[in-house]
Amino acid sequence: MSSLFHRLTDLFEQGHSRDVDGLLSDARFADLDRTADAAVLIAVTEQENPTVLLTQRPRTMRDHPGQVAFPGGKIDAGEDAVEAALREAWEELGIREKHVNVIGTTDRYQTGTGFDITPVLATVPADLAIRPDPREVESWFEAPLDHLMDRTRWQENEVFWKGAMRRYYEMDHEGYRIWGVTAAICINLSRRLAWFE
């Protein structure tokens, strides 16, 4: 395994061995009649300056159209979160399971749109051939892990939604707006990993 894998694993284990206050969630906005379990893959590329693979969802999709997301989707019957994240990464980007080094699952995030998401942290080779499925991926890109884990780079905003003020974060990366669920998962992970400490 790479030095990045070992560093992330150490930080992951340290971060999940302690309580962390202030983790983000939209549970108070969730429609409990429509909740579905889902999983996403936080795929960190193994290189000197690691990046994270992200997709932009097609604008025709029913849930979160046009938004930047991690590869992922609903957990099928008989799957756990890791299996679902790996399957979705294969279906969306053509990433083979054998190329993914799983570190572990991190804090679940409940969305206001009815998904209970388990993020799965892993590393992947930097030179993977990515083959996006146009039905599920409009485009894909890489964002530096340093940027995503730096809470000072995120802009905090509020919006009135479903009868209450909702706080959310966003960041622009080369014309892509990273916000909402994806941003919240990144910020929660940054609190666990303490990447810069």
PDB file of C-alpha atoms in Angstrom:
ATOM      1  CA  MET A   1       0.000   0.000   0.000  1.00  0.00           C
ATOM      2  CA  SER A   2       1.086   3.584  -0.622  1.00  0.00           C
ATOM      3  CA  SER A   3       2.331   6.075   1.959  1.00  0.00           C
ATOM      4  CA  LEU A   4      -0.820   8.112   1.290  1.00  0.00           C
ATOM      5  CA  PHE A   5      -2.989   5.093   2.117  1.00  0.00           C
ATOM      6  CA  HIS A   6      -1.130   4.585   5.400  1.00  0.00           C
ATOM      7  CA  ARG A   7      -1.312   8.283   6.313  1.00  0.00           C
ATOM      8  CA  LEU A   8      -5.032   8.466   5.567  1.00  0.00           C
ATOM      9  CA  THR A   9      -5.644   5.237   7.476  1.00  0.00           C
ATOM     10  CA  ASP A  10      -3.802   6.561  10.542  1.00  0.00           C
ATOM     11  CA  LEU A  11      -5.688   9.881  10.459  1.00  0.00           C
ATOM     12  CA  PHE A  12      -8.970   8.053   9.836  1.00  0.00           C
ATOM     13  CA  GLU A  13      -8.476   5.744  12.818  1.00  0.00           C
ATOM     14  CA  GLN A  14      -7.388   8.602  15.095  1.00  0.00           C
ATOM     15  CA  GLY A  15     -10.302  10.757  13.980  1.00  0.00           C
ATOM     16  CA  HIS A  16     -12.889   8.041  14.510  1.00  0.00           C
ATOM     17  CA  SER A  17     -11.536   7.124  17.955  1.00  0.00           C
ATOM     18  CA  ARG A  18     -12.695  10.476  19.389  1.00  0.00           C
ATOM     19  CA  ASP A  19     -15.930  12.408  19.548  1.00  0.00           C
ATOM     20  CA  VAL A  20     -16.238  15.248  17.051  1.00  0.00           C
ATOM     21  CA  ASP A  21     -18.735  18.024  17.688  1.00  0.00           C
ATOM     22  CA  GLY A  22     -20.588  19.970  15.043  1.00  0.00           C
ATOM     23  CA  LEU A  23     -20.826  17.373  12.289  1.00  0.00           C
ATOM     24  CA  LEU A  24     -23.189  18.540   9.568  1.00  0.00           C
ATOM     25  CA  SER A  25     -26.515  16.870   8.774  1.00  0.00           C
ATOM     26  CA  ASP A  26     -29.826  17.792   7.189  1.00  0.00           C
ATOM     27  CA  ALA A  27     -31.708  15.218   9.272  1.00  0.00           C
ATOM     28  CA  ARG A  28     -34.159  17.850  10.552  1.00  0.00           C
ATOM     29  CA  PHE A  29     -35.266  18.515   6.962  1.00  0.00           C
ATOM     30  CA  ALA A  30     -35.507  14.867   5.928  1.00  0.00           C
ATOM     31  CA  ASP A  31     -38.689  13.349   4.551  1.00  0.00           C
ATOM     32  CA  LEU A  32     -38.764  10.180   6.630  1.00  0.00           C
ATOM     33  CA  ASP A  33     -41.389   8.626   4.359  1.00  0.00           C
ATOM     34  CA  ARG A  34     -38.924   8.667   1.475  1.00  0.00           C
ATOM     35  CA  THR A  35     -35.634   7.805   3.161  1.00  0.00           C
ATOM     36  CA  ALA A  36     -33.335   5.473   1.213  1.00  0.00           C
ATOM     37  CA  ASP A  37     -29.905   4.163   2.223  1.00  0.00           C
ATOM     38  CA  ALA A  38     -27.107   5.208  -0.112  1.00  0.00           C
ATOM     39  CA  ALA A  39     -23.315   5.148  -0.288  1.00  0.00           C
ATOM     40  CA  VAL A  40     -20.669   7.258  -2.003  1.00  0.00           C
ATOM     41  CA  LEU A  41     -16.989   6.666  -2.727  1.00  0.00           C
ATOM     42  CA  ILE A  42     -14.487   9.335  -1.696  1.00  0.00           C
ATOM     43  CA  ALA A  43     -11.726   8.205  -4.076  1.00  0.00           C
ATOM     44  CA  VAL A  44      -8.386   9.876  -3.285  1.00  0.00           C
ATOM     45  CA  THR A  45      -5.718   9.579  -5.972  1.00  0.00           C
ATOM     46  CA  GLU A  46      -2.355   8.208  -4.911  1.00  0.00           C
ATOM     47  CA  GLN A  47       0.087  10.944  -5.890  1.00  0.00           C
ATOM     48  CA  GLU A  48       2.295  13.590  -4.290  1.00  0.00           C
ATOM     49  CA  ASN A  49      -0.545  16.120  -4.375  1.00  0.00           C
ATOM     50  CA  PRO A  50      -3.594  13.868  -3.976  1.00  0.00           C
ATOM     51  CA  THR A  51      -6.908  14.749  -5.559  1.00  0.00           C
ATOM     52  CA  VAL A  52     -10.460  13.494  -5.121  1.00  0.00           C
ATOM     53  CA  LEU A  53     -12.579  12.209  -8.021  1.00  0.00           C
ATOM     54  CA  LEU A  54     -15.873  14.063  -8.411  1.00  0.00           C
ATOM     55  CA  THR A  55     -18.677  13.957 -10.952  1.00  0.00           C
ATOM     56  CA  GLN A  56     -21.294  16.356 -12.189  1.00  0.00           C
ATOM     57  CA  ARG A  57     -24.696  14.713 -12.358  1.00  0.00           C
ATOM     58  CA  PRO A  58     -26.748  15.078 -15.557  1.00  0.00           C
ATOM     59  CA  ARG A  59     -29.331  17.854 -15.363  1.00  0.00           C
ATOM     60  CA  THR A  60     -31.999  15.321 -16.356  1.00  0.00           C
ATOM     61  CA  MET A  61     -31.700  13.249 -13.157  1.00  0.00           C
ATOM     62  CA  ARG A  62     -34.586  13.279 -10.685  1.00  0.00           C
ATOM     63  CA  ASP A  63     -32.469  13.740  -7.534  1.00  0.00           C
ATOM     64  CA  HIS A  64     -29.848  16.491  -7.268  1.00  0.00           C
ATOM     65  CA  PRO A  65     -29.737  17.254 -11.029  1.00  0.00           C
ATOM     66  CA  GLY A  66     -26.614  19.019 -12.263  1.00  0.00           C
ATOM     67  CA  GLN A  67     -24.906  18.903  -8.882  1.00  0.00           C
ATOM     68  CA  VAL A  68     -21.328  17.916  -8.149  1.00  0.00           C
ATOM     69  CA  ALA A  69     -21.226  14.563  -6.378  1.00  0.00           C
ATOM     70  CA  PHE A  70     -19.062  11.662  -5.371  1.00  0.00           C
ATOM     71  CA  PRO A  71     -19.671   8.462  -7.334  1.00  0.00           C
ATOM     72  CA  GLY A  72     -22.486   6.712  -5.510  1.00  0.00           C
ATOM     73  CA  GLY A  73     -26.126   5.831  -5.225  1.00  0.00           C
ATOM     74  CA  LYS A  74     -28.711   3.709  -3.462  1.00  0.00           C
ATOM     75  CA  ILE A  75     -27.655   0.578  -1.611  1.00  0.00           C
ATOM     76  CA  ASP A  76     -29.223  -2.461  -3.253  1.00  0.00           C
ATOM     77  CA  ALA A  77     -30.757  -5.337  -1.289  1.00  0.00           C
ATOM     78  CA  GLY A  78     -28.040  -7.592   0.105  1.00  0.00           C
ATOM     79  CA  GLU A  79     -25.285  -4.966  -0.206  1.00  0.00           C
ATOM     80  CA  ASP A  80     -23.428  -3.081   2.476  1.00  0.00           C
ATOM     81  CA  ALA A  81     -22.217   0.496   2.016  1.00  0.00           C
ATOM     82  CA  VAL A  82     -18.750  -0.477   0.772  1.00  0.00           C
ATOM     83  CA  GLU A  83     -20.147  -2.896  -1.813  1.00  0.00           C
ATOM     84  CA  ALA A  84     -22.623  -0.282  -3.028  1.00  0.00           C
ATOM     85  CA  ALA A  85     -19.981   2.448  -3.307  1.00  0.00           C
ATOM     86  CA  LEU A  86     -17.660   0.153  -5.265  1.00  0.00           C
ATOM     87  CA  ARG A  87     -20.472  -0.941  -7.584  1.00  0.00           C
ATOM     88  CA  GLU A  88     -21.527   2.635  -8.233  1.00  0.00           C
ATOM     89  CA  ALA A  89     -17.929   3.718  -8.925  1.00  0.00           C
ATOM     90  CA  TRP A  90     -17.726   0.947 -11.519  1.00  0.00           C
ATOM     91  CA  GLU A  91     -21.084   1.813 -13.083  1.00  0.00           C
ATOM     92  CA  GLU A  92     -20.504   5.581 -13.170  1.00  0.00           C
ATOM     93  CA  LEU A  93     -16.761   5.884 -13.882  1.00  0.00           C
ATOM     94  CA  GLY A  94     -15.533   2.419 -14.865  1.00  0.00           C
ATOM     95  CA  ILE A  95     -13.355   2.088 -11.747  1.00  0.00           C
ATOM     96  CA  ARG A  96     -12.645  -1.580 -11.080  1.00  0.00           C
ATOM     97  CA  GLU A  97     -12.893  -2.835  -7.510  1.00  0.00           C
ATOM     98  CA  LYS A  98      -9.352  -4.239  -7.678  1.00  0.00           C
ATOM     99  CA  HIS A  99      -8.012  -0.684  -8.070  1.00  0.00           C
ATOM    100  CA  VAL A 100      -9.753   0.628  -4.932  1.00  0.00           C
ATOM    101  CA  ASN A 101      -8.034   0.409  -1.535  1.00  0.00           C
ATOM    102  CA  VAL A 102     -10.804   0.915   0.998  1.00  0.00           C
ATOM    103  CA  ILE A 103      -9.922   2.667   4.259  1.00  0.00           C
ATOM    104  CA  GLY A 104     -13.352   2.657   5.860  1.00  0.00           C
ATOM    105  CA  THR A 105     -16.791   4.179   6.222  1.00  0.00           C
ATOM    106  CA  THR A 106     -17.160   7.578   7.830  1.00  0.00           C
ATOM    107  CA  ASP A 107     -20.015   9.623   9.281  1.00  0.00           C
ATOM    108  CA  ARG A 108     -23.393   9.071   7.664  1.00  0.00           C
ATOM    109  CA  TYR A 109     -25.091  12.130   6.216  1.00  0.00           C
ATOM    110  CA  GLN A 110     -28.865  12.414   6.074  1.00  0.00           C
ATOM    111  CA  THR A 111     -30.083  14.676   3.294  1.00  0.00           C
ATOM    112  CA  GLY A 112     -33.197  16.793   3.221  1.00  0.00           C
ATOM    113  CA  THR A 113     -34.213  14.963   0.041  1.00  0.00           C
ATOM    114  CA  GLY A 114     -34.541  11.571   1.693  1.00  0.00           C
ATOM    115  CA  PHE A 115     -31.161   9.846   1.492  1.00  0.00           C
ATOM    116  CA  ASP A 116     -29.127   8.409   4.364  1.00  0.00           C
ATOM    117  CA  ILE A 117     -25.631   8.404   2.851  1.00  0.00           C
ATOM    118  CA  THR A 118     -22.618   6.450   4.082  1.00  0.00           C
ATOM    119  CA  PRO A 119     -19.351   7.835   2.654  1.00  0.00           C
ATOM    120  CA  VAL A 120     -16.577   5.312   1.971  1.00  0.00           C
ATOM    121  CA  LEU A 121     -13.006   6.636   2.022  1.00  0.00           C
ATOM    122  CA  ALA A 122     -10.486   4.917  -0.273  1.00  0.00           C
ATOM    123  CA  THR A 123      -7.418   5.498  -2.405  1.00  0.00           C
ATOM    124  CA  VAL A 124      -7.095   4.772  -6.119  1.00  0.00           C
ATOM    125  CA  PRO A 125      -4.157   4.938  -8.556  1.00  0.00           C
ATOM    126  CA  ALA A 126      -3.602   8.390 -10.037  1.00  0.00           C
ATOM    127  CA  ASP A 127      -3.442   7.120 -13.621  1.00  0.00           C
ATOM    128  CA  LEU A 128      -6.768   5.269 -13.725  1.00  0.00           C
ATOM    129  CA  ALA A 129      -8.549   5.248 -17.070  1.00  0.00           C
ATOM    130  CA  ILE A 130     -11.904   6.847 -16.300  1.00  0.00           C
ATOM    131  CA  ARG A 131     -14.870   5.850 -18.506  1.00  0.00           C
ATOM    132  CA  PRO A 132     -17.911   7.863 -17.436  1.00  0.00           C
ATOM    133  CA  ASP A 133     -21.388   6.553 -18.184  1.00  0.00           C
ATOM    134  CA  PRO A 134     -23.208   9.501 -19.820  1.00  0.00           C
ATOM    135  CA  ARG A 135     -26.526   8.361 -18.353  1.00  0.00           C
ATOM    136  CA  GLU A 136     -25.191   9.010 -14.844  1.00  0.00           C
ATOM    137  CA  VAL A 137     -22.265  11.407 -15.333  1.00  0.00           C
ATOM    138  CA  GLU A 138     -22.337  14.644 -17.309  1.00  0.00           C
ATOM    139  CA  SER A 139     -18.647  15.277 -16.597  1.00  0.00           C
ATOM    140  CA  TRP A 140     -15.984  14.377 -14.060  1.00  0.00           C
ATOM    141  CA  PHE A 141     -13.005  16.181 -12.563  1.00  0.00           C
ATOM    142  CA  GLU A 142     -10.441  16.066  -9.776  1.00  0.00           C
ATOM    143  CA  ALA A 143     -10.228  18.533  -6.900  1.00  0.00           C
ATOM    144  CA  PRO A 144      -7.151  18.773  -4.648  1.00  0.00           C
ATOM    145  CA  LEU A 145      -7.607  16.969  -1.345  1.00  0.00           C
ATOM    146  CA  ASP A 146      -5.795  19.884   0.340  1.00  0.00           C
ATOM    147  CA  HIS A 147      -8.548  22.244  -0.834  1.00  0.00           C
ATOM    148  CA  LEU A 148     -11.429  20.004   0.175  1.00  0.00           C
ATOM    149  CA  MET A 149      -9.982  19.411   3.653  1.00  0.00           C
ATOM    150  CA  ASP A 150      -9.251  23.128   4.273  1.00  0.00           C
ATOM    151  CA  ARG A 151     -12.289  24.567   6.047  1.00  0.00           C
ATOM    152  CA  THR A 152     -11.094  28.135   5.351  1.00  0.00           C
ATOM    153  CA  ARG A 153     -11.673  27.580   1.614  1.00  0.00           C
ATOM    154  CA  TRP A 154     -15.381  26.912   2.061  1.00  0.00           C
ATOM    155  CA  GLN A 155     -17.878  29.752   1.943  1.00  0.00           C
ATOM    156  CA  GLU A 156     -20.695  29.448   4.485  1.00  0.00           C
ATOM    157  CA  ASN A 157     -24.198  30.500   3.438  1.00  0.00           C
ATOM    158  CA  GLU A 158     -27.769  30.243   4.663  1.00  0.00           C
ATOM    159  CA  VAL A 159     -31.055  29.792   2.843  1.00  0.00           C
ATOM    160  CA  PHE A 160     -34.649  29.548   4.015  1.00  0.00           C
ATOM    161  CA  TRP A 161     -35.758  26.006   3.130  1.00  0.00           C
ATOM    162  CA  LYS A 162     -38.650  23.823   4.290  1.00  0.00           C
ATOM    163  CA  GLY A 163     -39.707  26.385   6.878  1.00  0.00           C
ATOM    164  CA  ALA A 164     -36.322  26.972   8.520  1.00  0.00           C
ATOM    165  CA  MET A 165     -32.902  28.463   7.914  1.00  0.00           C
ATOM    166  CA  ARG A 166     -30.501  25.928   6.455  1.00  0.00           C
ATOM    167  CA  ARG A 167     -26.742  26.443   6.617  1.00  0.00           C
ATOM    168  CA  TYR A 168     -24.704  25.158   3.703  1.00  0.00           C
ATOM    169  CA  TYR A 169     -21.183  25.429   2.309  1.00  0.00           C
ATOM    170  CA  GLU A 170     -19.821  25.880  -1.174  1.00  0.00           C
ATOM    171  CA  MET A 171     -16.581  26.198  -3.096  1.00  0.00           C
ATOM    172  CA  ASP A 172     -15.852  26.992  -6.732  1.00  0.00           C
ATOM    173  CA  HIS A 173     -13.234  24.762  -8.353  1.00  0.00           C
ATOM    174  CA  GLU A 174     -12.382  25.528 -11.964  1.00  0.00           C
ATOM    175  CA  GLY A 175     -15.967  26.405 -12.798  1.00  0.00           C
ATOM    176  CA  TYR A 176     -17.557  23.585 -10.806  1.00  0.00           C
ATOM    177  CA  ARG A 177     -19.706  24.549  -7.829  1.00  0.00           C
ATOM    178  CA  ILE A 178     -19.109  22.079  -5.016  1.00  0.00           C
ATOM    179  CA  TRP A 179     -21.851  22.534  -2.451  1.00  0.00           C
ATOM    180  CA  GLY A 180     -24.711  20.917  -0.560  1.00  0.00           C
ATOM    181  CA  VAL A 181     -24.348  17.269   0.350  1.00  0.00           C
ATOM    182  CA  THR A 182     -20.900  16.867  -1.222  1.00  0.00           C
ATOM    183  CA  ALA A 183     -19.563  19.918   0.595  1.00  0.00           C
ATOM    184  CA  ALA A 184     -21.027  18.757   3.913  1.00  0.00           C
ATOM    185  CA  ILE A 185     -19.455  15.305   3.564  1.00  0.00           C
ATOM    186  CA  CYS A 186     -16.077  16.938   2.831  1.00  0.00           C
ATOM    187  CA  ILE A 187     -16.341  19.217   5.853  1.00  0.00           C
ATOM    188  CA  ASN A 188     -17.356  16.360   8.142  1.00  0.00           C
ATOM    189  CA  LEU A 189     -14.417  14.308   6.860  1.00  0.00           C
ATOM    190  CA  SER A 190     -12.039  17.234   7.410  1.00  0.00           C
ATOM    191  CA  ARG A 191     -13.098  17.311  11.055  1.00  0.00           C
ATOM    192  CA  ARG A 192     -12.337  13.616  11.381  1.00  0.00           C
ATOM    193  CA  LEU A 193      -9.031  13.544   9.492  1.00  0.00           C
ATOM    194  CA  ALA A 194      -7.414  16.745  10.804  1.00  0.00           C
ATOM    195  CA  TRP A 195      -5.443  16.683   7.529  1.00  0.00           C
ATOM    196  CA  PHE A 196      -3.398  19.810   8.297  1.00  0.00           C
ATOM    197  CA  GLU A 197      -2.619  19.141  11.964  1.00  0.00           C
TER     198      GLU A 197
END
